[in-house]
Amino acid sequence: MTDQEQPERQQQRDLDVAQLQHRLAEFAAARNWQPFHTPKNLATALSVEASELVEIFQWLTPEQSARVMDDPDTAHRVTDEVADVFAYLLQLCEVLGIDPLTALDAKIDRNERRFPAK
């Protein structure tokens, strides 16, 4: 690992959801985008970004899709679209007052009860 990679890896470990939501809110505020960040608009944008992620995989075979990260250009596109989806999801959660980690934890609990392991 190079000296440059070390701080990047440390920064990645130190990130948390609240920090990312704060950065996204500051980014939007600096551009006066908050009036447009309604639940409807954010949900719509989330759907569009998810569709852009799906588009990358649209005509791939299951085998090709499993190797999608092997090509650097495609891996970059996938990573960017995942980031876009996550960003809009975090912004939607912020606007609606949803803690995404708590929501996911509760959903996993419900799914474990609905679909018990055999």
PDB file of C-alpha atoms in Angstrom:
ATOM      1  CA  MET A   1       0.000   0.000   0.000  1.00  0.00           C
ATOM      2  CA  THR A   2       1.389   3.420  -0.951  1.00  0.00           C
ATOM      3  CA  ASP A   3       1.567   6.385   1.395  1.00  0.00           C
ATOM      4  CA  GLN A   4      -1.259   8.029  -0.566  1.00  0.00           C
ATOM      5  CA  GLU A   5      -3.546   4.989  -0.260  1.00  0.00           C
ATOM      6  CA  GLN A   6      -3.189   4.825   3.533  1.00  0.00           C
ATOM      7  CA  PRO A   7      -5.010   8.133   4.310  1.00  0.00           C
ATOM      8  CA  GLU A   8      -7.702   7.296   1.732  1.00  0.00           C
ATOM      9  CA  ARG A   9      -8.366   3.932   3.383  1.00  0.00           C
ATOM     10  CA  GLN A  10      -8.397   5.545   6.841  1.00  0.00           C
ATOM     11  CA  GLN A  11     -10.846   8.196   5.632  1.00  0.00           C
ATOM     12  CA  GLN A  12     -13.137   5.488   4.231  1.00  0.00           C
ATOM     13  CA  ARG A  13     -13.204   3.697   7.584  1.00  0.00           C
ATOM     14  CA  ASP A  14     -13.976   6.929   9.428  1.00  0.00           C
ATOM     15  CA  LEU A  15     -17.025   7.837   7.328  1.00  0.00           C
ATOM     16  CA  ASP A  16     -20.491   7.327   8.745  1.00  0.00           C
ATOM     17  CA  VAL A  17     -24.017   7.889   7.474  1.00  0.00           C
ATOM     18  CA  ALA A  18     -24.631  11.090   9.445  1.00  0.00           C
ATOM     19  CA  GLN A  19     -21.381  12.578   8.182  1.00  0.00           C
ATOM     20  CA  LEU A  20     -22.268  11.796   4.582  1.00  0.00           C
ATOM     21  CA  GLN A  21     -25.787  13.184   5.006  1.00  0.00           C
ATOM     22  CA  HIS A  22     -24.291  16.380   6.437  1.00  0.00           C
ATOM     23  CA  ARG A  23     -21.907  16.728   3.486  1.00  0.00           C
ATOM     24  CA  LEU A  24     -24.756  16.178   1.026  1.00  0.00           C
ATOM     25  CA  ALA A  25     -26.894  18.788   2.814  1.00  0.00           C
ATOM     26  CA  GLU A  26     -24.031  21.290   2.774  1.00  0.00           C
ATOM     27  CA  PHE A  27     -23.435  20.615  -0.926  1.00  0.00           C
ATOM     28  CA  ALA A  28     -27.114  21.241  -1.711  1.00  0.00           C
ATOM     29  CA  ALA A  29     -27.286  24.327   0.523  1.00  0.00           C
ATOM     30  CA  ALA A  30     -24.239  25.906  -1.121  1.00  0.00           C
ATOM     31  CA  ARG A  31     -26.070  25.649  -4.458  1.00  0.00           C
ATOM     32  CA  ASN A  32     -29.502  26.604  -3.075  1.00  0.00           C
ATOM     33  CA  TRP A  33     -30.915  23.243  -4.157  1.00  0.00           C
ATOM     34  CA  GLN A  34     -32.939  22.565  -0.974  1.00  0.00           C
ATOM     35  CA  PRO A  35     -36.225  23.835  -2.499  1.00  0.00           C
ATOM     36  CA  PHE A  36     -35.921  21.075  -5.089  1.00  0.00           C
ATOM     37  CA  HIS A  37     -35.071  18.339  -2.595  1.00  0.00           C
ATOM     38  CA  THR A  38     -38.635  17.356  -1.835  1.00  0.00           C
ATOM     39  CA  PRO A  39     -39.449  13.733  -1.032  1.00  0.00           C
ATOM     40  CA  LYS A  40     -41.079  13.336  -4.460  1.00  0.00           C
ATOM     41  CA  ASN A  41     -38.117  14.764  -6.343  1.00  0.00           C
ATOM     42  CA  LEU A  42     -35.571  12.787  -4.340  1.00  0.00           C
ATOM     43  CA  ALA A  43     -37.516   9.534  -4.779  1.00  0.00           C
ATOM     44  CA  THR A  44     -37.747  10.218  -8.505  1.00  0.00           C
ATOM     45  CA  ALA A  45     -34.019  10.980  -8.759  1.00  0.00           C
ATOM     46  CA  LEU A  46     -33.276   7.800  -6.775  1.00  0.00           C
ATOM     47  CA  SER A  47     -35.311   5.788  -9.271  1.00  0.00           C
ATOM     48  CA  VAL A  48     -33.521   7.389 -12.230  1.00  0.00           C
ATOM     49  CA  GLU A  49     -30.093   6.650 -10.764  1.00  0.00           C
ATOM     50  CA  ALA A  50     -31.098   3.068  -9.954  1.00  0.00           C
ATOM     51  CA  SER A  51     -32.206   2.706 -13.573  1.00  0.00           C
ATOM     52  CA  GLU A  52     -28.831   3.976 -14.749  1.00  0.00           C
ATOM     53  CA  LEU A  53     -27.205   1.262 -12.633  1.00  0.00           C
ATOM     54  CA  VAL A  54     -29.538  -1.358 -14.101  1.00  0.00           C
ATOM     55  CA  GLU A  55     -28.708  -0.140 -17.603  1.00  0.00           C
ATOM     56  CA  ILE A  56     -25.077  -1.195 -17.170  1.00  0.00           C
ATOM     57  CA  PHE A  57     -26.212  -4.781 -16.535  1.00  0.00           C
ATOM     58  CA  GLN A  58     -29.175  -4.819 -18.933  1.00  0.00           C
ATOM     59  CA  TRP A  59     -27.847  -7.081 -21.687  1.00  0.00           C
ATOM     60  CA  LEU A  60     -25.148  -8.935 -19.797  1.00  0.00           C
ATOM     61  CA  THR A  61     -25.331 -12.642 -19.167  1.00  0.00           C
ATOM     62  CA  PRO A  62     -25.253 -13.731 -15.518  1.00  0.00           C
ATOM     63  CA  GLU A  63     -21.609 -14.703 -16.014  1.00  0.00           C
ATOM     64  CA  GLN A  64     -20.703 -11.324 -17.530  1.00  0.00           C
ATOM     65  CA  SER A  65     -22.521  -9.485 -14.750  1.00  0.00           C
ATOM     66  CA  ALA A  66     -20.500 -11.396 -12.148  1.00  0.00           C
ATOM     67  CA  ARG A  67     -17.308 -10.091 -13.783  1.00  0.00           C
ATOM     68  CA  VAL A  68     -18.466  -6.508 -14.321  1.00  0.00           C
ATOM     69  CA  MET A  69     -15.875  -5.078 -11.931  1.00  0.00           C
ATOM     70  CA  ASP A  70     -13.015  -6.687 -13.879  1.00  0.00           C
ATOM     71  CA  ASP A  71     -13.118  -3.954 -16.539  1.00  0.00           C
ATOM     72  CA  PRO A  72     -11.840  -0.659 -15.053  1.00  0.00           C
ATOM     73  CA  ASP A  73     -14.116   1.546 -17.179  1.00  0.00           C
ATOM     74  CA  THR A  74     -17.232  -0.458 -16.342  1.00  0.00           C
ATOM     75  CA  ALA A  75     -16.195  -0.738 -12.701  1.00  0.00           C
ATOM     76  CA  HIS A  76     -15.913   3.045 -12.551  1.00  0.00           C
ATOM     77  CA  ARG A  77     -19.402   3.459 -14.056  1.00  0.00           C
ATOM     78  CA  VAL A  78     -20.900   0.932 -11.620  1.00  0.00           C
ATOM     79  CA  THR A  79     -19.198   2.592  -8.665  1.00  0.00           C
ATOM     80  CA  ASP A  80     -20.421   6.040  -9.699  1.00  0.00           C
ATOM     81  CA  GLU A  81     -24.004   4.844 -10.132  1.00  0.00           C
ATOM     82  CA  VAL A  82     -23.950   3.058  -6.773  1.00  0.00           C
ATOM     83  CA  ALA A  83     -22.725   6.312  -5.220  1.00  0.00           C
ATOM     84  CA  ASP A  84     -25.525   8.270  -6.932  1.00  0.00           C
ATOM     85  CA  VAL A  85     -28.167   5.813  -5.697  1.00  0.00           C
ATOM     86  CA  PHE A  86     -26.773   5.924  -2.174  1.00  0.00           C
ATOM     87  CA  ALA A  87     -26.548   9.732  -2.194  1.00  0.00           C
ATOM     88  CA  TYR A  88     -30.189  10.165  -3.182  1.00  0.00           C
ATOM     89  CA  LEU A  89     -31.277   7.514  -0.679  1.00  0.00           C
ATOM     90  CA  LEU A  90     -29.410   9.285   2.118  1.00  0.00           C
ATOM     91  CA  GLN A  91     -30.889  12.635   1.110  1.00  0.00           C
ATOM     92  CA  LEU A  92     -34.396  11.168   1.021  1.00  0.00           C
ATOM     93  CA  CYS A  93     -33.884   9.668   4.477  1.00  0.00           C
ATOM     94  CA  GLU A  94     -32.643  13.019   5.781  1.00  0.00           C
ATOM     95  CA  VAL A  95     -35.662  14.907   4.419  1.00  0.00           C
ATOM     96  CA  LEU A  96     -38.109  12.316   5.804  1.00  0.00           C
ATOM     97  CA  GLY A  97     -36.358  11.893   9.151  1.00  0.00           C
ATOM     98  CA  ILE A  98     -35.562   8.216   8.601  1.00  0.00           C
ATOM     99  CA  ASP A  99     -32.450   6.676  10.132  1.00  0.00           C
ATOM    100  CA  PRO A 100     -31.478   4.320   7.289  1.00  0.00           C
ATOM    101  CA  LEU A 101     -29.418   1.998   9.489  1.00  0.00           C
ATOM    102  CA  THR A 102     -32.222   1.625  12.033  1.00  0.00           C
ATOM    103  CA  ALA A 103     -34.729   1.113   9.222  1.00  0.00           C
ATOM    104  CA  LEU A 104     -32.577  -1.604   7.647  1.00  0.00           C
ATOM    105  CA  ASP A 105     -31.970  -3.319  10.980  1.00  0.00           C
ATOM    106  CA  ALA A 106     -35.723  -3.399  11.676  1.00  0.00           C
ATOM    107  CA  LYS A 107     -36.435  -4.703   8.170  1.00  0.00           C
ATOM    108  CA  ILE A 108     -33.912  -7.529   8.581  1.00  0.00           C
ATOM    109  CA  ASP A 109     -35.604  -8.432  11.890  1.00  0.00           C
ATOM    110  CA  ARG A 110     -39.017  -8.567  10.159  1.00  0.00           C
ATOM    111  CA  ASN A 111     -37.624 -10.628   7.280  1.00  0.00           C
ATOM    112  CA  GLU A 112     -36.039 -13.106   9.686  1.00  0.00           C
ATOM    113  CA  ARG A 113     -39.466 -13.633  11.277  1.00  0.00           C
ATOM    114  CA  ARG A 114     -41.273 -13.812   7.899  1.00  0.00           C
ATOM    115  CA  PHE A 115     -38.749 -16.114   6.268  1.00  0.00           C
ATOM    116  CA  PRO A 116     -37.244 -18.348   8.975  1.00  0.00           C
ATOM    117  CA  ALA A 117     -34.254 -20.461   7.980  1.00  0.00           C
ATOM    118  CA  LYS A 118     -35.079 -24.126   7.613  1.00  0.00           C
TER     119      LYS A 118
END
